[in-house]
Structures are given as C-alpha cells and as structure tokens.
CSV table of C-alpha atoms in Angstrom, one decimal:
chain,number,residue,atom,x,y,z
A,1,MET,CA,16.9,-28.2,12.3
A,2,GLU,CA,16.9,-27.8,16.0
A,3,PRO,CA,13.6,-27.5,17.9
A,4,THR,CA,14.4,-23.9,18.9
A,5,GLN,CA,15.2,-22.9,15.3
A,6,ARG,CA,11.9,-24.5,14.1
A,7,ARG,CA,10.0,-22.5,16.7
A,8,LEU,CA,11.5,-19.2,15.4
A,9,LEU,CA,10.3,-20.0,11.8
A,10,PRO,CA,6.5,-20.0,11.7
A,11,SER,CA,4.7,-21.0,8.5
A,12,THR,CA,3.8,-18.5,5.9
A,13,ALA,CA,0.2,-19.5,6.2
A,14,ALA,CA,0.1,-18.6,9.9
A,15,LEU,CA,2.0,-15.4,9.2
A,16,SER,CA,-0.4,-14.4,6.4
A,17,ALA,CA,-3.5,-15.2,8.6
A,18,PHE,CA,-2.1,-13.1,11.5
A,19,ASP,CA,-1.1,-10.3,9.1
A,20,ALA,CA,-4.6,-10.1,7.7
A,21,VAL,CA,-6.2,-10.1,11.1
A,22,ALA,CA,-3.8,-7.3,12.3
A,23,ARG,CA,-4.6,-5.2,9.2
A,24,LEU,CA,-8.3,-5.7,8.9
A,25,GLY,CA,-9.2,-6.0,12.6
A,26,SER,CA,-11.4,-9.2,12.5
A,27,MET,CA,-11.3,-12.9,11.8
A,28,SER,CA,-14.2,-12.6,9.3
A,29,ALA,CA,-12.5,-9.8,7.3
A,30,ALA,CA,-9.2,-11.7,7.2
A,31,ALA,CA,-11.0,-14.9,6.1
A,32,ALA,CA,-12.7,-13.0,3.2
A,33,ALA,CA,-9.4,-11.4,2.2
A,34,LEU,CA,-7.6,-14.8,2.1
A,35,ASN,CA,-10.5,-16.9,0.8
A,36,LEU,CA,-10.5,-19.0,4.0
A,37,THR,CA,-13.1,-19.6,6.7
A,38,PRO,CA,-13.0,-17.6,10.0
A,39,GLY,CA,-12.3,-20.9,11.7
A,40,ALA,CA,-9.2,-21.6,9.6
A,41,ILE,CA,-7.9,-18.1,10.3
A,42,SER,CA,-8.5,-18.6,14.0
A,43,ARG,CA,-6.6,-21.9,14.0
A,44,HIS,CA,-3.7,-20.4,12.1
A,45,VAL,CA,-3.4,-17.6,14.6
A,46,ALA,CA,-3.7,-19.9,17.6
A,47,LEU,CA,-1.0,-22.2,16.1
A,48,LEU,CA,1.3,-19.1,15.7
A,49,GLU,CA,0.6,-18.0,19.3
A,50,ALA,CA,1.3,-21.5,20.6
A,51,GLN,CA,4.6,-21.8,18.5
A,52,LEU,CA,5.8,-18.4,19.9
A,53,GLY,CA,4.5,-19.0,23.4
A,54,VAL,CA,2.9,-15.5,23.6
A,55,ALA,CA,-0.5,-14.0,23.1
A,56,LEU,CA,-0.7,-11.9,19.9
A,57,ILE,CA,-4.4,-11.0,20.0
A,58,ASN,CA,-7.2,-10.7,22.6
A,59,ARG,CA,-10.6,-12.0,21.5
A,60,THR,CA,-13.4,-9.8,22.6
A,61,ASN,CA,-17.2,-9.5,22.0
A,62,ARG,CA,-16.4,-6.8,19.5
A,63,GLY,CA,-13.8,-8.8,17.6
A,64,VAL,CA,-10.1,-8.9,18.2
A,65,GLU,CA,-7.5,-6.5,19.6
A,66,LEU,CA,-3.8,-6.8,19.2
A,67,THR,CA,-1.7,-7.1,22.4
A,68,ASP,CA,1.4,-5.0,22.8
A,69,LYS,CA,3.6,-7.9,21.6
A,70,GLY,CA,1.0,-8.5,18.8
A,71,ARG,CA,1.4,-5.0,17.5
A,72,ARG,CA,5.2,-5.2,17.4
A,73,TYR,CA,5.0,-8.6,15.7
A,74,ALA,CA,2.5,-7.4,13.2
A,75,GLU,CA,4.8,-4.6,12.1
A,76,GLY,CA,7.7,-7.0,11.5
A,77,ALA,CA,5.4,-9.6,9.8
A,78,ASP,CA,4.1,-7.0,7.4
A,79,VAL,CA,7.7,-6.1,6.3
A,80,LEU,CA,8.7,-9.8,6.1
A,81,LEU,CA,5.8,-10.8,3.9
A,82,ARG,CA,6.3,-7.8,1.6
A,83,ASN,CA,9.9,-8.7,1.2
A,84,LEU,CA,9.1,-12.4,0.6
A,85,ARG,CA,6.6,-11.4,-2.2
A,86,LEU,CA,9.4,-9.3,-3.8
A,87,LEU,CA,11.8,-12.2,-3.6
A,88,SER,CA,9.2,-14.6,-5.0
A,89,LEU,CA,8.7,-12.3,-8.0
A,90,GLU,CA,12.4,-12.1,-8.6
A,91,ALA,CA,12.6,-15.9,-8.5
A,92,MET,CA,9.8,-16.3,-10.9
A,93,SER,CA,11.6,-14.4,-13.6
A,94,ASP,CA,14.1,-16.0,-15.9
A,95,ASN,CA,17.8,-15.3,-15.4
A,96,ALA,CA,18.6,-15.8,-19.1
A,97,SER,CA,19.0,-12.1,-19.9
A,98,ALA,CA,20.3,-8.9,-18.2
A,99,GLY,CA,18.1,-7.8,-15.3
A,100,PHE,CA,15.7,-4.9,-15.5
A,101,GLY,CA,15.8,-2.7,-12.4
A,102,LEU,CA,12.4,-1.3,-11.5
A,103,ALA,CA,11.7,1.1,-8.6
A,104,ILE,CA,8.2,0.7,-7.2
A,105,LEU,CA,6.2,2.5,-4.6
A,106,PRO,CA,5.6,0.3,-1.5
A,107,THR,CA,1.8,0.2,-1.3
A,108,PHE,CA,1.3,0.4,-5.1
A,109,GLY,CA,3.8,-2.3,-5.6
A,110,THR,CA,2.5,-4.8,-3.0
A,111,ARG,CA,-1.2,-4.2,-3.3
A,112,TRP,CA,-1.7,-3.4,-7.0
A,113,LEU,CA,1.3,-4.3,-9.1
A,114,MET,CA,2.5,-7.6,-7.5
A,115,PRO,CA,-0.8,-9.6,-8.0
A,116,ARG,CA,-0.6,-8.7,-11.7
A,117,MET,CA,3.1,-9.0,-12.2
A,118,PRO,CA,3.2,-12.8,-12.8
A,119,SER,CA,1.2,-12.4,-16.0
A,120,PHE,CA,3.8,-10.0,-17.4
A,121,LEU,CA,6.7,-12.4,-16.4
A,122,LYS,CA,4.9,-15.3,-18.1
A,123,GLN,CA,4.6,-13.2,-21.3
A,124,HIS,CA,8.4,-12.5,-21.1
A,125,PRO,CA,10.0,-15.6,-19.7
A,126,GLY,CA,13.5,-14.5,-20.6
A,127,LEU,CA,13.4,-11.3,-18.5
A,128,THR,CA,14.7,-10.9,-15.0
A,129,VAL,CA,13.0,-8.0,-13.1
A,130,ASN,CA,14.8,-6.7,-10.1
A,131,PHE,CA,12.6,-4.7,-7.7
A,132,ALA,CA,13.6,-1.8,-5.4
A,133,THR,CA,11.2,0.0,-3.1
A,134,ARG,CA,11.6,3.7,-3.4
A,135,ILE,CA,9.6,6.8,-2.2
A,136,GLY,CA,10.4,10.1,-4.0
A,137,ARG,CA,12.9,10.8,-6.7
A,138,VAL,CA,15.2,8.1,-8.1
A,139,ASN,CA,18.7,8.9,-9.1
A,140,PHE,CA,19.2,6.7,-12.2
A,141,GLU,CA,22.9,7.7,-12.4
A,142,GLN,CA,23.7,6.4,-9.0
A,143,GLU,CA,21.4,3.4,-8.8
A,144,GLU,CA,21.2,0.3,-11.0
A,145,LEU,CA,17.6,1.1,-12.1
A,146,ASP,CA,16.1,1.2,-15.5
A,147,ALA,CA,12.7,2.6,-14.7
A,148,ALA,CA,10.5,3.7,-11.9
A,149,VAL,CA,6.8,4.0,-11.1
A,150,HIS,CA,6.4,7.5,-9.6
A,151,VAL,CA,3.4,9.2,-8.0
A,152,GLY,CA,3.5,13.0,-8.0
A,153,LYS,CA,4.4,15.4,-10.7
A,154,PRO,CA,6.6,14.9,-13.8
A,155,ASP,CA,9.4,17.0,-12.4
A,156,TRP,CA,12.4,14.7,-12.2
A,157,PRO,CA,15.5,16.1,-14.1
A,158,ASP,CA,16.9,14.2,-17.0
A,159,SER,CA,13.9,11.8,-17.1
A,160,HIS,CA,11.2,10.7,-19.6
A,161,PHE,CA,7.7,10.5,-18.2
A,162,ARG,CA,4.8,8.4,-19.5
A,163,PHE,CA,1.5,9.2,-17.9
A,164,LEU,CA,-0.3,6.2,-16.4
A,165,MET,CA,-3.3,7.3,-14.5
A,166,ARG,CA,-4.8,10.0,-12.3
A,167,GLU,CA,-5.5,9.4,-8.6
A,168,TYR,CA,-8.7,10.0,-6.8
A,169,VAL,CA,-8.8,10.2,-3.0
A,170,VAL,CA,-11.7,9.9,-0.5
A,171,PRO,CA,-11.8,10.4,3.3
A,172,VAL,CA,-12.1,7.1,5.2
A,173,CYS,CA,-12.1,5.8,8.7
A,174,SER,CA,-13.1,2.8,10.7
A,175,PRO,CA,-16.8,2.0,11.2
A,176,ALA,CA,-16.4,2.4,15.0
A,177,PHE,CA,-14.8,5.8,14.6
A,178,LEU,CA,-17.6,7.0,12.3
A,179,LYS,CA,-20.3,5.7,14.7
A,180,GLU,CA,-18.7,7.8,17.5
A,181,ASN,CA,-18.1,10.8,15.3
A,182,PRO,CA,-21.0,11.1,12.8
A,183,VAL,CA,-20.3,13.3,9.8
A,184,LYS,CA,-23.1,15.2,8.0
A,185,SER,CA,-21.0,17.6,6.0
A,186,PRO,CA,-17.4,18.2,4.9
A,187,GLU,CA,-17.2,21.1,7.4
A,188,ALA,CA,-17.5,18.6,10.2
A,189,LEU,CA,-14.2,17.1,9.4
A,190,VAL,CA,-12.3,20.3,10.1
A,191,SER,CA,-12.3,19.6,13.9
A,192,MET,CA,-11.6,15.9,13.6
A,193,PRO,CA,-8.2,14.1,13.9
A,194,LEU,CA,-6.9,14.1,10.3
A,195,LEU,CA,-4.2,11.6,9.3
A,196,GLU,CA,-1.6,12.7,6.8
A,197,MET,CA,1.0,11.3,4.5
A,198,ALA,CA,4.4,13.0,5.0
A,199,SER,CA,4.9,13.2,1.2
A,200,ARG,CA,1.6,15.0,0.8
A,201,PRO,CA,1.3,17.7,3.4
A,202,GLU,CA,-1.2,19.7,1.4
A,203,ALA,CA,-3.6,16.9,0.5
A,204,TRP,CA,-6.3,17.8,3.1
A,205,GLN,CA,-6.1,21.5,2.3
A,206,HIS,CA,-6.6,20.7,-1.4
A,207,TRP,CA,-9.6,18.4,-0.6
A,208,PHE,CA,-11.3,21.1,1.6
A,209,SER,CA,-10.6,23.9,-0.9
A,210,THR,CA,-12.0,21.8,-3.8
A,211,LEU,CA,-15.3,21.4,-1.8
A,212,GLY,CA,-15.3,25.1,-0.9
A,213,VAL,CA,-14.6,24.5,2.8
A,214,LYS,CA,-12.4,27.1,4.5
A,215,ARG,CA,-9.8,25.6,6.9
A,216,SER,CA,-6.7,27.0,8.4
A,217,HIS,CA,-3.7,24.8,8.4
A,218,ARG,CA,-3.6,22.3,11.2
A,219,GLU,CA,-1.1,19.5,11.3
A,220,GLY,CA,-2.4,16.0,12.0
A,221,MET,CA,-0.7,12.7,12.7
A,222,ARG,CA,1.8,12.0,10.0
A,223,PHE,CA,2.9,8.7,8.4
A,224,GLU,CA,5.5,7.7,5.8
A,225,GLN,CA,3.5,5.1,3.9
A,226,PHE,CA,-0.1,4.6,2.9
A,227,MET,CA,-0.2,1.1,4.5
A,228,HIS,CA,0.5,2.6,7.9
A,229,VAL,CA,-2.2,5.3,7.3
A,230,SER,CA,-4.7,2.5,6.5
A,231,GLN,CA,-3.8,0.6,9.7
A,232,ALA,CA,-4.1,3.8,11.7
A,233,CYS,CA,-7.6,4.3,10.3
A,234,ILE,CA,-8.6,0.8,11.0
A,235,ALA,CA,-7.3,1.2,14.6
A,236,GLY,CA,-9.7,4.3,15.0
A,237,LEU,CA,-7.0,7.0,15.2
A,238,GLY,CA,-8.8,9.3,12.8
A,239,VAL,CA,-9.8,10.1,9.2
A,240,ALA,CA,-7.4,9.8,6.2
A,241,LEU,CA,-7.5,10.7,2.5
A,242,MET,CA,-6.8,7.4,0.7
A,243,PRO,CA,-6.5,6.6,-3.0
A,244,LEU,CA,-9.7,4.6,-3.9
A,245,PHE,CA,-7.9,1.9,-5.9
A,246,LEU,CA,-5.6,1.0,-3.1
A,247,ILE,CA,-8.3,0.4,-0.4
A,248,GLU,CA,-10.9,-1.5,-2.5
A,249,ALA,CA,-10.4,-4.6,-0.3
A,250,GLU,CA,-10.9,-2.7,3.0
A,251,LEU,CA,-14.0,-1.0,1.7
A,252,GLN,CA,-15.5,-4.2,0.4
A,253,GLU,CA,-14.8,-6.0,3.7
A,254,GLY,CA,-16.0,-3.1,5.8
A,255,ALA,CA,-12.7,-2.6,7.6
A,256,LEU,CA,-12.8,1.0,6.3
A,257,VAL,CA,-15.8,3.2,5.4
A,258,LYS,CA,-16.2,6.4,3.4
A,259,VAL,CA,-16.8,9.3,5.8
A,260,ILE,CA,-18.2,11.3,2.9
A,261,ASP,CA,-18.6,9.9,-0.5
A,262,ARG,CA,-16.8,12.8,-2.2
A,263,ALA,CA,-13.8,11.5,-4.1
A,264,ILE,CA,-11.7,14.2,-5.8
A,265,GLU,CA,-8.7,14.1,-8.1
A,266,SER,CA,-5.6,14.6,-6.2
A,267,ARG,CA,-2.6,16.7,-7.2
A,268,SER,CA,-0.6,13.6,-7.8
A,269,SER,CA,-0.7,11.3,-10.8
A,270,TYR,CA,1.2,8.1,-11.6
A,271,TYR,CA,3.9,8.0,-14.2
A,272,PHE,CA,6.3,5.4,-15.7
A,273,VAL,CA,9.8,7.1,-15.6
A,274,THR,CA,12.9,6.2,-17.5
A,275,PRO,CA,16.3,8.0,-17.6
A,276,ALA,CA,16.7,10.4,-20.5
A,277,ASN,CA,20.5,10.4,-20.8
A,278,ARG,CA,21.0,6.7,-21.7
A,279,GLN,CA,19.6,4.1,-24.1
A,280,PRO,CA,16.4,2.7,-22.7
A,281,HIS,CA,16.4,-0.9,-21.6
A,282,PRO,CA,14.7,-3.1,-24.2
A,283,ALA,CA,12.1,-4.2,-21.7
A,284,ALA,CA,11.1,-0.6,-20.7
A,285,ALA,CA,8.6,-0.1,-23.5
A,286,ARG,CA,7.1,-3.5,-23.1
A,287,LEU,CA,6.6,-3.0,-19.3
A,288,SER,CA,5.2,0.5,-19.9
A,289,ASP,CA,2.7,-0.7,-22.5
A,290,TRP,CA,1.7,-3.6,-20.3
A,291,LEU,CA,1.2,-1.3,-17.3
A,292,ALA,CA,-1.0,1.0,-19.3
A,293,GLY,CA,-3.1,-1.9,-20.5
A,294,GLU,CA,-3.6,-3.3,-17.0
A,295,ILE,CA,-4.6,0.2,-15.7
A,296,GLY,CA,-7.0,0.5,-18.6
A,297,ALA,CA,-8.5,-2.9,-18.0
A,298,ALA,CA,-9.0,-2.0,-14.3
A,299,GLY,CA,-10.9,1.1,-15.3
A,300,LEU,CA,-8.3,3.5,-13.7
A,301,ALA,CA,-7.1,5.3,-16.8
C-alpha cells in the first residue's frame, strides 16, 4: 500500500479513542468507557492527529474541545464505526442458512443490542442475520426484512407486535450547563433551551403535563437521532429528554447529569414486529424470545 493510502486509513483503536473523546468530552471519560488509561487515549488521539496532519482537539484547563475539523471528522467517524460494527456482526454469523433480515433503530441497535448480539449468534451458529438501520415504519412487502425492532405504538398495518418493554425518559444536560442554569423545579425548565427528537415532537409537552406543569408549545432545536441529541447535550446546547437505558454510560461517567430526577413513562414502547401476511422466518420466534430474556435480565421489562 502506498504511503498516502496508509495515511488515509487510521487504526480502529485511534478512531475509537477519538470517537469516545468527541462523544464524552474528556480524556478521562473516554478512558473509562474504553477501559483504557487517559494517557493511552491521549496517545491514540495524538497519533491520529499526526497521521492526518491536522488538529482535531484543543486541550484546555477544562478538558478538551473539538476543532472545526475535529467536529466534522467526529461525525464521519461515528458513522464509520457504527457501520463497521454492523459489518462485524454480519461476518460473525454463519452463512449456512438463509439470512434473517432485521431492521434496528440506530441508537438502540448500536448501544444496547450490538454488545449483546454475539451471544445470540453463538447460540445459533447456522444463522445469518442481516441488519438494516431504520427509523419509522418498515414496509415488509418492499424490503427484504423479516422483523423489526420498533419504538412507538403498535400501529403498523399487516403486522404482528410483541411487546418488549416500556421506555422511561428523564431530562439531562451537561454538568457545565446545569452549573450555569441551576434548576430547582420542573417549572424552571419551561424557559430553557429544550432539545427535541423529530420523531417525538410532543415528548416535552407530555413530560410537563405529567408533572402538572403548564407550558404553551414552544419548538426547540430538533434532531433526527438520539445519539445526536446526546452529543448536543454534552456540548452544552440545552436540556433533552433521554431514555434512561440508552444513556447509562454517560450518566455513570458524568458526561451527562439529570436536571431533575423525575423519570416518567414515555408514550413510546418497544416492540418486536413481524409481517402478518407471510409465514414467519424460523428464527423470528427465537430472536424475539432471546430479546425478551435479555430485556428482563437487564431489569427493563
């Protein structure tokens, strides 16, 4: 391989270290997430910067800040690593039988499902699982998919739904944002910048009304995926309602903090969905049962 080509292909260790720093906002938080030392994380990032010949982060007394190029690179690295994990999962499955097409939600898939999926594949070595990332309804007739993990309501036409778990959300932000904007009651959040998911425009209104707080509709900054909402919170852009089970790492590491410790059940639940107008794939029931067992073991059912 030519030197220029090698320069354009950084190691996955360096990419993972930089991705963790970009997501969590500090070397120590990234080190805890990857089970490495802060020094190792720093060396990986420095090597990546040297290989690319650009500065990706600025080291300050308060921690680290992404440069403009660092922010753009972080967005691409995040997508690349997620796709690489999906490819790895596909490669780990055996090609001995017909593939099983599963649609997964981006954040649920990468953060919760993927770390657990190898155990399912080891239990079923003759099964090939083909993953597709989808948000919203899946058209089983037009796509080569056998099942989907769906969050929302059981309202897809011509589909069977198996309930998996409820979802509980809590308002979170960065420690620095909370220090600058102390919150003593739910009412204090009404005037703050509230981050929203495009697929859940009424989430904040539901949270306020559940707590008996009157609030007229006021649109906030909107995002397509939870991972982007999380990154925006860490960057100090505002407060977001996040599913507790998807941000356990950030809460434990201190990258995110609960603004008010009042988790409520959201209007969305998780379901395992299969098409109703064709014979189910033989693996559908096995995967559905396994998912229910994993959710129960995690205390989320």
